[in-house]
mmCIF file of C-alpha atoms in Angstrom:
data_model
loop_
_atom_site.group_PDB
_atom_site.id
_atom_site.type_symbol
_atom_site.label_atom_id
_atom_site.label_comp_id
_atom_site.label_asym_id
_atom_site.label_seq_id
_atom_site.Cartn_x
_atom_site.Cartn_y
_atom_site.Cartn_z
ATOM 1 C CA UNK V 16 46.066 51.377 -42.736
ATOM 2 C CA UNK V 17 43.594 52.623 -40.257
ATOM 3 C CA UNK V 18 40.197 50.712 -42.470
ATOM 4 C CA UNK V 19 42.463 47.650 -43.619
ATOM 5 C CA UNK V 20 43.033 47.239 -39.423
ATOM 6 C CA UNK V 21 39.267 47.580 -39.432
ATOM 7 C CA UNK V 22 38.443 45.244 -41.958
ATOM 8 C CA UNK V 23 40.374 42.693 -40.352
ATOM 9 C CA UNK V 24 38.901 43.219 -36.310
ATOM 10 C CA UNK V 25 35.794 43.089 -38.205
ATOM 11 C CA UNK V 26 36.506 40.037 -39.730
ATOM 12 C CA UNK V 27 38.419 38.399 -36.874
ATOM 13 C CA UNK V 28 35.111 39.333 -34.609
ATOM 14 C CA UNK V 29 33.113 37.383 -36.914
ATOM 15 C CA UNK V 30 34.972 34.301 -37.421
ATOM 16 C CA UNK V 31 34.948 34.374 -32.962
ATOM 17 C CA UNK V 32 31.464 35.074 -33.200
ATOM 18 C CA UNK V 33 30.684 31.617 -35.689
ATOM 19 C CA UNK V 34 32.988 29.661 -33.647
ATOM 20 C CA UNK V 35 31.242 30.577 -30.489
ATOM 21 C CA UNK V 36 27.564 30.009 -31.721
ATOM 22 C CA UNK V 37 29.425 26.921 -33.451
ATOM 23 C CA UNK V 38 30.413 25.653 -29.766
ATOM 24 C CA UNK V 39 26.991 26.191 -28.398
ATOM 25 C CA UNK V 40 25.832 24.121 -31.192
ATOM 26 C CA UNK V 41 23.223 24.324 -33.697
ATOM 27 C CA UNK V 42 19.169 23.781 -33.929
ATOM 28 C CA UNK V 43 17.480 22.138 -37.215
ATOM 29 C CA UNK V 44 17.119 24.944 -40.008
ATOM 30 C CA UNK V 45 20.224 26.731 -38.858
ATOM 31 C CA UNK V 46 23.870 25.554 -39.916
ATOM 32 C CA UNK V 47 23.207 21.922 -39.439
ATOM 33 C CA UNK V 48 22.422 18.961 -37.100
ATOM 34 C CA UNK V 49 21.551 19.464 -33.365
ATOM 35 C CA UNK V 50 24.828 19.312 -30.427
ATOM 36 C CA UNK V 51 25.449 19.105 -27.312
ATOM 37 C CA UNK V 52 22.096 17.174 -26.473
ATOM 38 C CA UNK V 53 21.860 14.508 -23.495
ATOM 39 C CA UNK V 54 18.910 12.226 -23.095
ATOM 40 C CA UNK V 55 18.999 11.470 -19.335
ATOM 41 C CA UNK V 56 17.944 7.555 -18.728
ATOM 42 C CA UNK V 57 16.420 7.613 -14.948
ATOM 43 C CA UNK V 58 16.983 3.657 -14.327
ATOM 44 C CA UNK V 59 20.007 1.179 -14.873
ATOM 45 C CA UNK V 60 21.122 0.394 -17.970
ATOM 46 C CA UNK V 61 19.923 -2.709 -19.890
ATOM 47 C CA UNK V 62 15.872 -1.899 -19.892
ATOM 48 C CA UNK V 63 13.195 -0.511 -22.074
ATOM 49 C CA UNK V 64 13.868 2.556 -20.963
ATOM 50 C CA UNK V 65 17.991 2.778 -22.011
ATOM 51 C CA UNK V 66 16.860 0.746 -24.966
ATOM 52 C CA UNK V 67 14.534 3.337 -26.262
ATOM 53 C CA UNK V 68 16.837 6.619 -25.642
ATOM 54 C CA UNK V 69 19.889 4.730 -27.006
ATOM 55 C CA UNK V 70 17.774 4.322 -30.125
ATOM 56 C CA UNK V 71 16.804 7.880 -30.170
ATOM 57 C CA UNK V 72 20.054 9.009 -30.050
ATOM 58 C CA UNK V 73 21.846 6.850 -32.658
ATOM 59 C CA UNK V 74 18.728 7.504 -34.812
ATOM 60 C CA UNK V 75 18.954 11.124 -34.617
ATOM 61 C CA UNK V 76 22.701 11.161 -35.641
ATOM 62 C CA UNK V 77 22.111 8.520 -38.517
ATOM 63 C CA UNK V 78 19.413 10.592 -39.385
ATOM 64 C CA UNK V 79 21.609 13.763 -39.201
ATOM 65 C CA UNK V 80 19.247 15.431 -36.853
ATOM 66 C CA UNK V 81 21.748 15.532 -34.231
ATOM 67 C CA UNK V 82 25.127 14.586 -33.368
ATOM 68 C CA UNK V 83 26.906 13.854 -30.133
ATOM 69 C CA UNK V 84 24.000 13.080 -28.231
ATOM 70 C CA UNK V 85 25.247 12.092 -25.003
ATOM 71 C CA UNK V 86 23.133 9.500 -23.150
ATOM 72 C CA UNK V 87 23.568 8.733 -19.429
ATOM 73 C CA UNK V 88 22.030 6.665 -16.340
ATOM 74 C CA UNK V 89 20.823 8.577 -13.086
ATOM 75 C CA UNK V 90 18.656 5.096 -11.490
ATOM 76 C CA UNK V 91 17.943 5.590 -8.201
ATOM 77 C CA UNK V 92 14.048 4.957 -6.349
ATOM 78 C CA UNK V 93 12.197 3.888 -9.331
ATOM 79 C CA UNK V 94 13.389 6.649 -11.732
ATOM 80 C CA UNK V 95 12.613 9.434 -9.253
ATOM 81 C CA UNK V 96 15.833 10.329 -8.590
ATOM 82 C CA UNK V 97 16.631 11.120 -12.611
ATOM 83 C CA UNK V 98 12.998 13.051 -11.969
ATOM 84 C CA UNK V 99 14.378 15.285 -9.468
ATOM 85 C CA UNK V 100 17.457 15.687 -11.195
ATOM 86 C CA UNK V 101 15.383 17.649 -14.642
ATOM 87 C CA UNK V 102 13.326 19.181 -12.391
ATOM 88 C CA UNK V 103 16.424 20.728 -10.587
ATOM 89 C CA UNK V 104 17.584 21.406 -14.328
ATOM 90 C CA UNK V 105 14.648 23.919 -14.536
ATOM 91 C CA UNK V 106 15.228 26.114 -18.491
ATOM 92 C CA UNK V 107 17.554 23.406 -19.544
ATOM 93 C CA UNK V 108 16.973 23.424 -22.861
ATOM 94 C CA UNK V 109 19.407 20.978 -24.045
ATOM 95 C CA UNK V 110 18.467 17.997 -21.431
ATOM 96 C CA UNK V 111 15.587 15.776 -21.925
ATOM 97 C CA UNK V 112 14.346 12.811 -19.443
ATOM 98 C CA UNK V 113 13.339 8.963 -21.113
ATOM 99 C CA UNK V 114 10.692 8.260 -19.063
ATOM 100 C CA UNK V 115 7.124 6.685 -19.283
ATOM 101 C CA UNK V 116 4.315 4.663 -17.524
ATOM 102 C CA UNK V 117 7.131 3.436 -15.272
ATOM 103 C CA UNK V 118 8.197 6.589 -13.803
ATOM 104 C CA UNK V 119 4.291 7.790 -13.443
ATOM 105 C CA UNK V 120 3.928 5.234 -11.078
ATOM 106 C CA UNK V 121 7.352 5.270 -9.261
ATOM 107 C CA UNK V 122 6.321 8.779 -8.340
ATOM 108 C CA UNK V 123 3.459 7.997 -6.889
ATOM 109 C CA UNK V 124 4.867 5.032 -4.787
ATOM 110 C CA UNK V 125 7.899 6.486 -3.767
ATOM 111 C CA UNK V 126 5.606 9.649 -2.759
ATOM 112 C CA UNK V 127 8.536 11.932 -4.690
ATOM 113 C CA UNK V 128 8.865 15.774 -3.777
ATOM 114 C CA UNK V 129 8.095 15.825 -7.773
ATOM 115 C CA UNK V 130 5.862 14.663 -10.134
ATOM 116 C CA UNK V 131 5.751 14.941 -14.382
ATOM 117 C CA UNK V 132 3.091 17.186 -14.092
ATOM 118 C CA UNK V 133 5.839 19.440 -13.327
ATOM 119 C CA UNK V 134 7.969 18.611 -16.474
ATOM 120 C CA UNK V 135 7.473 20.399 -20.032
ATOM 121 C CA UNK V 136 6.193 17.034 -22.462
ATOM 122 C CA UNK V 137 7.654 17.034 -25.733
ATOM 123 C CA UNK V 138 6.800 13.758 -27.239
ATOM 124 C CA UNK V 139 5.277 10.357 -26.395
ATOM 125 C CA UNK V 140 6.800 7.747 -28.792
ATOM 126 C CA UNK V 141 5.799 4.218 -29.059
ATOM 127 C CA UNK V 142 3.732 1.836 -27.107
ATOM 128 C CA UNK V 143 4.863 -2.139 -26.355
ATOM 129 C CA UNK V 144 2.572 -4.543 -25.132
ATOM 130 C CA UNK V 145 3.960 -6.660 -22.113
ATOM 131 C CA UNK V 146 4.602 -10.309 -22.285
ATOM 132 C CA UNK V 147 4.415 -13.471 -19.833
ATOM 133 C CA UNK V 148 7.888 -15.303 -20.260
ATOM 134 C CA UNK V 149 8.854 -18.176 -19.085
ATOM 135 C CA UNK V 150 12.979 -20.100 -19.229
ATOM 136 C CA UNK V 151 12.892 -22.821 -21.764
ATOM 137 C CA UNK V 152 13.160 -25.848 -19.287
ATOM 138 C CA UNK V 153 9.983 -24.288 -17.183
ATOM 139 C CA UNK V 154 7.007 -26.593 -16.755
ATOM 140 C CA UNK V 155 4.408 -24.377 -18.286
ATOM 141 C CA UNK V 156 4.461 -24.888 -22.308
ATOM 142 C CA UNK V 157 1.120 -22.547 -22.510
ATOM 143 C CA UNK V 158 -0.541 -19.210 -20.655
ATOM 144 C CA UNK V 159 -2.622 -21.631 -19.111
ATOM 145 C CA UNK V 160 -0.459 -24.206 -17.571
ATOM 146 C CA UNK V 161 0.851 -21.048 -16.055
ATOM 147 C CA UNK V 162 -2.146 -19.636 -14.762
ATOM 148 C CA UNK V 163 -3.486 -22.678 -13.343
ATOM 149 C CA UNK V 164 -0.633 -23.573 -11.123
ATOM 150 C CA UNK V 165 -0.917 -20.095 -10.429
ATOM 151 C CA UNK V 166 -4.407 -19.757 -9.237
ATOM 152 C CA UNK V 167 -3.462 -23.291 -7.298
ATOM 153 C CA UNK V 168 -1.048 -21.149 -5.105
ATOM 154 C CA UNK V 169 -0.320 -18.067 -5.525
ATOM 155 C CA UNK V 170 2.419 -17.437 -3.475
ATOM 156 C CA UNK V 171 4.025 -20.427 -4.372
ATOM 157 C CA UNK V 172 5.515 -18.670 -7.536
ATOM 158 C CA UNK V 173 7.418 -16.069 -7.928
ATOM 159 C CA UNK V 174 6.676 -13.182 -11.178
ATOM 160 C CA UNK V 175 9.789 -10.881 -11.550
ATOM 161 C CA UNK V 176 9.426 -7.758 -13.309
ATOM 162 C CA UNK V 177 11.827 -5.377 -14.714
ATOM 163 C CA UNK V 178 10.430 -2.092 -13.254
ATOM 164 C CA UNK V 179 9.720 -0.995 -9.382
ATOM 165 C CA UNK V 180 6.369 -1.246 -7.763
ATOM 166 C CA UNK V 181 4.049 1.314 -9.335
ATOM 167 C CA UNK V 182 5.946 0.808 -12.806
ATOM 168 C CA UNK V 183 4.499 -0.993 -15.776
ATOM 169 C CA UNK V 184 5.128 -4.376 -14.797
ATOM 170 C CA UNK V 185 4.322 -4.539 -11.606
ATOM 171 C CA UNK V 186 1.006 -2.847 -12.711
ATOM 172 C CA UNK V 187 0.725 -5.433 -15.150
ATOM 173 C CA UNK V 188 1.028 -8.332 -12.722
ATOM 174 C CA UNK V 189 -1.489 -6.945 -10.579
ATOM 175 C CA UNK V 190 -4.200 -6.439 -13.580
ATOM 176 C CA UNK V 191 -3.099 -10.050 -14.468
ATOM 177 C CA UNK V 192 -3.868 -11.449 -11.314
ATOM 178 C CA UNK V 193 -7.149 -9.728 -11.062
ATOM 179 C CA UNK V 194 -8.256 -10.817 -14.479
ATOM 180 C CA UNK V 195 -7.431 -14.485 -13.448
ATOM 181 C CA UNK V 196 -9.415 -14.384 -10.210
ATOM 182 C CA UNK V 197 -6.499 -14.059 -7.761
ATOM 183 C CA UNK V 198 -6.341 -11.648 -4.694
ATOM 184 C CA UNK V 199 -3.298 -9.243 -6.301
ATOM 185 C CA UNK V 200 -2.660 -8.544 -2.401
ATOM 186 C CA UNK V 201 -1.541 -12.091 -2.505
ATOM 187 C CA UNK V 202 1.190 -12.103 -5.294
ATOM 188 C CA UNK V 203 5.036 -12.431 -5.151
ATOM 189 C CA UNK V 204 6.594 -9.842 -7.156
ATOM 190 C CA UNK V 205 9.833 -9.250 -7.245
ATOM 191 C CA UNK V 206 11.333 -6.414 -8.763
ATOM 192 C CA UNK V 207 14.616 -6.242 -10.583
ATOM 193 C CA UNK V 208 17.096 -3.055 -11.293
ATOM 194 C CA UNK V 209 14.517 -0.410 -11.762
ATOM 195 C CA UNK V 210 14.748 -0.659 -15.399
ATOM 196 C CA UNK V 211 14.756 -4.488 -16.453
ATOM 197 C CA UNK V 212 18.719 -5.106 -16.896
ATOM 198 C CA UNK V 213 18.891 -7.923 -13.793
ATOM 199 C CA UNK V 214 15.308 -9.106 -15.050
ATOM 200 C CA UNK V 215 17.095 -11.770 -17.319
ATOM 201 C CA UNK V 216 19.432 -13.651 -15.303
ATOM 202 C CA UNK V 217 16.905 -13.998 -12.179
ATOM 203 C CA UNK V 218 14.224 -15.556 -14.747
ATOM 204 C CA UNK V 219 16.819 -17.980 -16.362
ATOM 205 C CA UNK V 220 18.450 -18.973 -12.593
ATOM 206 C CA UNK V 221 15.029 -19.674 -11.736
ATOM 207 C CA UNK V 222 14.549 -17.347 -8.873
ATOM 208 C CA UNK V 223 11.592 -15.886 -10.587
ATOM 209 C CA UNK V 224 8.989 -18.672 -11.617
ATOM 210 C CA UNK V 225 7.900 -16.421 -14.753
ATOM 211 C CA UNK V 226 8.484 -12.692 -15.930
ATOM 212 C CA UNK V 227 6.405 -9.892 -16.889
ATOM 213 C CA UNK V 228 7.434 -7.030 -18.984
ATOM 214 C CA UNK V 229 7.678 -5.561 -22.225
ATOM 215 C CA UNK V 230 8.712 -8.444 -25.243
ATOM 216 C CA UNK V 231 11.075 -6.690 -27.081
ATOM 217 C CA UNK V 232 13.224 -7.417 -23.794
ATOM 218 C CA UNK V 233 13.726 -10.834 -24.521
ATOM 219 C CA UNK V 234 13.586 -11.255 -28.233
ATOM 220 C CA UNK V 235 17.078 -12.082 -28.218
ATOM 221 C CA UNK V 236 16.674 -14.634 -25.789
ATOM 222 C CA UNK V 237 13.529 -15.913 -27.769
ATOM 223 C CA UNK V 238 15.804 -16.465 -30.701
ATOM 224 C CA UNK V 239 18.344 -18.396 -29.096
ATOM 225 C CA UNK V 240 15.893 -20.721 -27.564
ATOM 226 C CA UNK V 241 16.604 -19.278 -23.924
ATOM 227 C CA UNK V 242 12.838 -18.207 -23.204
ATOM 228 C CA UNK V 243 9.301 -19.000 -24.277
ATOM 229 C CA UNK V 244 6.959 -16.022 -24.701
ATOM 230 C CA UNK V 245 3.520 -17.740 -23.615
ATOM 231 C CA UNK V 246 1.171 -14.926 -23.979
ATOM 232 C CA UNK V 247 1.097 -11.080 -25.188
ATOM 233 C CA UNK V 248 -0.846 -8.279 -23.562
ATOM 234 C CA UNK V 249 -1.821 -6.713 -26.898
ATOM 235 C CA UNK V 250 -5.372 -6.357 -28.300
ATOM 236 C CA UNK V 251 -4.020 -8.123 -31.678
ATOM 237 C CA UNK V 252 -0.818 -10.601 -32.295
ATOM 238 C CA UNK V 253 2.372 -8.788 -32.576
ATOM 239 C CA UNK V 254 4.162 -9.797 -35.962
ATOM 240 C CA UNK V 255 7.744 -10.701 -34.554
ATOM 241 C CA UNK V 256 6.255 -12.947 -32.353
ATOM 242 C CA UNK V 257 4.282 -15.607 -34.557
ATOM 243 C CA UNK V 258 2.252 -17.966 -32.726
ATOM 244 C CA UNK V 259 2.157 -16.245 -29.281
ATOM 245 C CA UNK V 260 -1.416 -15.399 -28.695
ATOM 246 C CA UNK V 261 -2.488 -13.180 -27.006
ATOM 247 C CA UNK V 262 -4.349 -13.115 -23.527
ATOM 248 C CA UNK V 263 -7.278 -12.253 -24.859
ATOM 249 C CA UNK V 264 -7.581 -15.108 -27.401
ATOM 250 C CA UNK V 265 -6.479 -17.429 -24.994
ATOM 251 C CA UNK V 266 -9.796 -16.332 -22.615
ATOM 252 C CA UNK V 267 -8.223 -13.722 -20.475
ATOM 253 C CA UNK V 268 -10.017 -10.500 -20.530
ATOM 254 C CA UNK V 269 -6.843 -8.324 -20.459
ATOM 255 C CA UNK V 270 -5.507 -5.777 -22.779
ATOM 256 C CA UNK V 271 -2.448 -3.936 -21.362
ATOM 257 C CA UNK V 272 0.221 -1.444 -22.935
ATOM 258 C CA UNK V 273 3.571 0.096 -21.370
ATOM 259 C CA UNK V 274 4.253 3.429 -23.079
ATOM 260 C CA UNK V 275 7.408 5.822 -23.391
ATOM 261 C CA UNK V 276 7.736 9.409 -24.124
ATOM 262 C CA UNK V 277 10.357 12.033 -24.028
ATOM 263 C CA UNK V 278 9.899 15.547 -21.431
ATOM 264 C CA UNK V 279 12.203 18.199 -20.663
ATOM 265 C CA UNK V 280 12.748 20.446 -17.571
ATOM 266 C CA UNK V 281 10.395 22.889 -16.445
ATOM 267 C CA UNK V 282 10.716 26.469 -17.318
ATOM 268 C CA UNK V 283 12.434 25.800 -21.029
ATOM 269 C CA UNK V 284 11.924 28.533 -23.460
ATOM 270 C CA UNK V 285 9.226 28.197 -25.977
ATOM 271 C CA UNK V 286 11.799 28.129 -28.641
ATOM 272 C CA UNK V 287 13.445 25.287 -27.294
ATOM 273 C CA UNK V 288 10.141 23.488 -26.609
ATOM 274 C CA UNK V 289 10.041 23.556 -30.501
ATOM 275 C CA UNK V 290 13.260 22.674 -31.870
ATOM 276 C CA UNK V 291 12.681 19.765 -29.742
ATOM 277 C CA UNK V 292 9.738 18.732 -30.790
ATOM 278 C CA UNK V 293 10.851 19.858 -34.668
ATOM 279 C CA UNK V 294 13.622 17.419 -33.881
ATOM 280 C CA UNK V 295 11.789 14.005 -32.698
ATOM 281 C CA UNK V 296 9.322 14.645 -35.135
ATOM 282 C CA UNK V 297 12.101 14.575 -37.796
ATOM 283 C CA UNK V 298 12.851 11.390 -35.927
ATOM 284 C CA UNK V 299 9.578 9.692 -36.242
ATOM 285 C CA UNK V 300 9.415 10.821 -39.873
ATOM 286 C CA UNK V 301 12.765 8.774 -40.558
ATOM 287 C CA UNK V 302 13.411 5.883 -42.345
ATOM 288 C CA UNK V 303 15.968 4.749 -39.848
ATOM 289 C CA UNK V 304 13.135 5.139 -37.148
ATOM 290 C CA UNK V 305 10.404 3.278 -38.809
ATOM 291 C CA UNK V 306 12.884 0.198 -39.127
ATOM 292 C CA UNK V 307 13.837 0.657 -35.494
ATOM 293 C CA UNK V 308 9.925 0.344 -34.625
ATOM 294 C CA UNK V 309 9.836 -2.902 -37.056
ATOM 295 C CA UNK V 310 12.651 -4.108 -35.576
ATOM 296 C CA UNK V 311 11.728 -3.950 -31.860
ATOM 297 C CA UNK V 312 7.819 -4.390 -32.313
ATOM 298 C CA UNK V 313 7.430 -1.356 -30.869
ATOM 299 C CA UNK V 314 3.915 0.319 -31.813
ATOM 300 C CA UNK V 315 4.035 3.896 -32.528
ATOM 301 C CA UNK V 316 2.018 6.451 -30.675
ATOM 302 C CA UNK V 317 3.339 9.803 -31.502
ATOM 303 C CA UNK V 318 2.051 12.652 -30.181
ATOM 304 C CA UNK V 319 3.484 16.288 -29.071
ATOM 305 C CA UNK V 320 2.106 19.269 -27.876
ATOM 306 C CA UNK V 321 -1.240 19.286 -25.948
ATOM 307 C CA UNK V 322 -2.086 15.671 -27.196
ATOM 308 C CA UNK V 323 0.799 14.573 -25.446
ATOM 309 C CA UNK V 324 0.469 17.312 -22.535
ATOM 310 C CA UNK V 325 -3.595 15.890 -21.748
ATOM 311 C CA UNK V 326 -2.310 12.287 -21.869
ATOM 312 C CA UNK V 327 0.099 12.213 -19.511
ATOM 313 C CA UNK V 328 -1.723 14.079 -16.958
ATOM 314 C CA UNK V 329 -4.775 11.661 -17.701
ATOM 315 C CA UNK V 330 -2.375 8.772 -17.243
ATOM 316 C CA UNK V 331 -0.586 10.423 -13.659
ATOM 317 C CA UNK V 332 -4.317 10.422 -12.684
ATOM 318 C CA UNK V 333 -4.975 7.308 -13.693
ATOM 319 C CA UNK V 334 -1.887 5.501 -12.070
ATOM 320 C CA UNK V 335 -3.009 7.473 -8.837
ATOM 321 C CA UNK V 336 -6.326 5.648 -8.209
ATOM 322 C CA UNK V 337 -5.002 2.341 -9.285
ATOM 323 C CA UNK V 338 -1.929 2.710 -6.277
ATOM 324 C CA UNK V 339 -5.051 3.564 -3.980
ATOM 325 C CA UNK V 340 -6.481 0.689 -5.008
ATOM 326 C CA UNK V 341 -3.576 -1.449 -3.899
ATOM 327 C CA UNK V 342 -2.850 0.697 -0.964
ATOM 328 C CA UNK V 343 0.142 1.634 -2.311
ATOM 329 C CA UNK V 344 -0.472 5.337 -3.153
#
């Protein structure tokens, strides 16, 4: 009696012991697909930035390299409140942050109590090049009927972008400006929900004359006739966008690229550091996430580990002297 009541403590300890590692959910090359992962989204829903992590997420779990990922919004002074919030989250190692260019700049500008130099980077994922859109009843049928009533009076119209001031819009209106010969001290920019979502409607109500931001933002609206993409800020043409040139061939000296990535809190264990970088690598290896890149026109730029590590403190130096510049760091 005395080892059959063993036997089964022993065995009733075990099957606890499963359920509980079970519960706290499982890495790649254990008993199956990630859980209990959340991908936190540091502006409003509806921009590149929800775009991208809701991708990553359903990807993962089509993929099988996770399930259950839980995605949420934390928007709030340019994505510096969703900053503070992983920083807080210090040896996390089941949150991650969506962030990019964007939030590199909102840091600056908002002069945040934190920075991503202070965040552990796991991956930066694809670049998009911006795009100068325009409703389809607006009186500019090219990038240069734009830029020319522009240059005429430049705070006659109005550019709306989908990020805050120091994000990759606003950035890119600035470099537009100066590349065109206008005083970016002297343009109208109007910022909309910290993440893009309130972008739309303002641009088709006409209280923005034209909108700068990333294309795959409006390639719905490009379909349905709604918009007219006049120029992209690409080096070459992107393919889902035949016939829009880009501002280079149309004699703009301009090449500009928004970029997102993927970092998790400070102070995560090195072993978590790698099954989640094991993990969006097995993302970026997919099928499903090669389509996704197709589908959007996203570019990819993958890169983990120092590559990523040196690039984003190149870029928060980068984004640093430009803000000077405009006497807005």
């Amino acid at each position: 009696m005395r080892g059959s009541t063993a036997r089964a403590v022993l065995g009733t300890l075990t099957v606890l012991v499963l359920l509980a590692l079970s519960a706290c959910g499982a890495w790649p090359g254990g008993d199956g697909p990630l859980r209990d992962l959340r991908i936190m989204v540091p502006n409003a829903p509806g921009g590149g930035y929800d775009t991208t992590a809701r991708t990553v997420a359903r990807v993962m779990q089509e993929a099988h390299i996770a399930s259950d990922v839980q995605v949420f919004n934390l928007p709030g002074a340019g994505g510096t409140v969703g900053l503070q919030r992983l920083v807080d989250e210090r040896g996390n190692g089941r949150l991650a942050l969506q962030m990019g260019l964007g939030l590199v700049g909102a840091s600056h500008v908002a002069r945040a109590r934190v920075s991503v130099a202070w965040t552990t980077p796991l991956a930066r994922l694809i670049e998009e090049a911006g795009a100068v859109v325009v409703r389809k009843d607006a009186p500019y049928r090219t990038i240069e009927d734009l830029i020319a009533a522009w240059q005429e009076n430049p705070t006659r119209l109005k550019a709306g972008g989908g990020s805050s001031p120091g994000g990759p819009d606003h950035l890119l209106s600035m470099e537009l400006a100066k590349a065109v010969g206008i005083d970016p001290t002297r343009v109208v920019y109007v910022p909309y929900g910290g993440g893009g979502g309130d972008l739309l409607p303002a641009l088709l109500d006409g209280t923005v004359d034209f909108a700068v931001s990333g294309f795959g933002e409006f390639l719905d609206q490009l379909h349905s006739g709604q918009v007219r993409i006049l120029a992209v800020t690409s080096g070459a043409p992107v393919g889902v966008l035949p016939g829009v040139p880009t501002l280079k061939a149309s004699g703009i000296d301009l090449v500009f690229s928004n970029w997102r990535g993927i970092v998790a809190p400070p102070g995560i264990s090195a072993e978590d550091e790698k099954r989640w970088v094991d993990a969006l690598t097995a993302l970026h290896d997919s099928r499903q996430w090669k389509a996704e890149l197709t589908r959007h026109g996203w570019t990819d730029a993958f890169a983990t580990g120092d590559t990523f590590r040196t690039y984003l403190r190149q870029q928060d130096r980068f984004v640093a002297a430009l803000l000077a510049q405009l006497g807005l760091g």
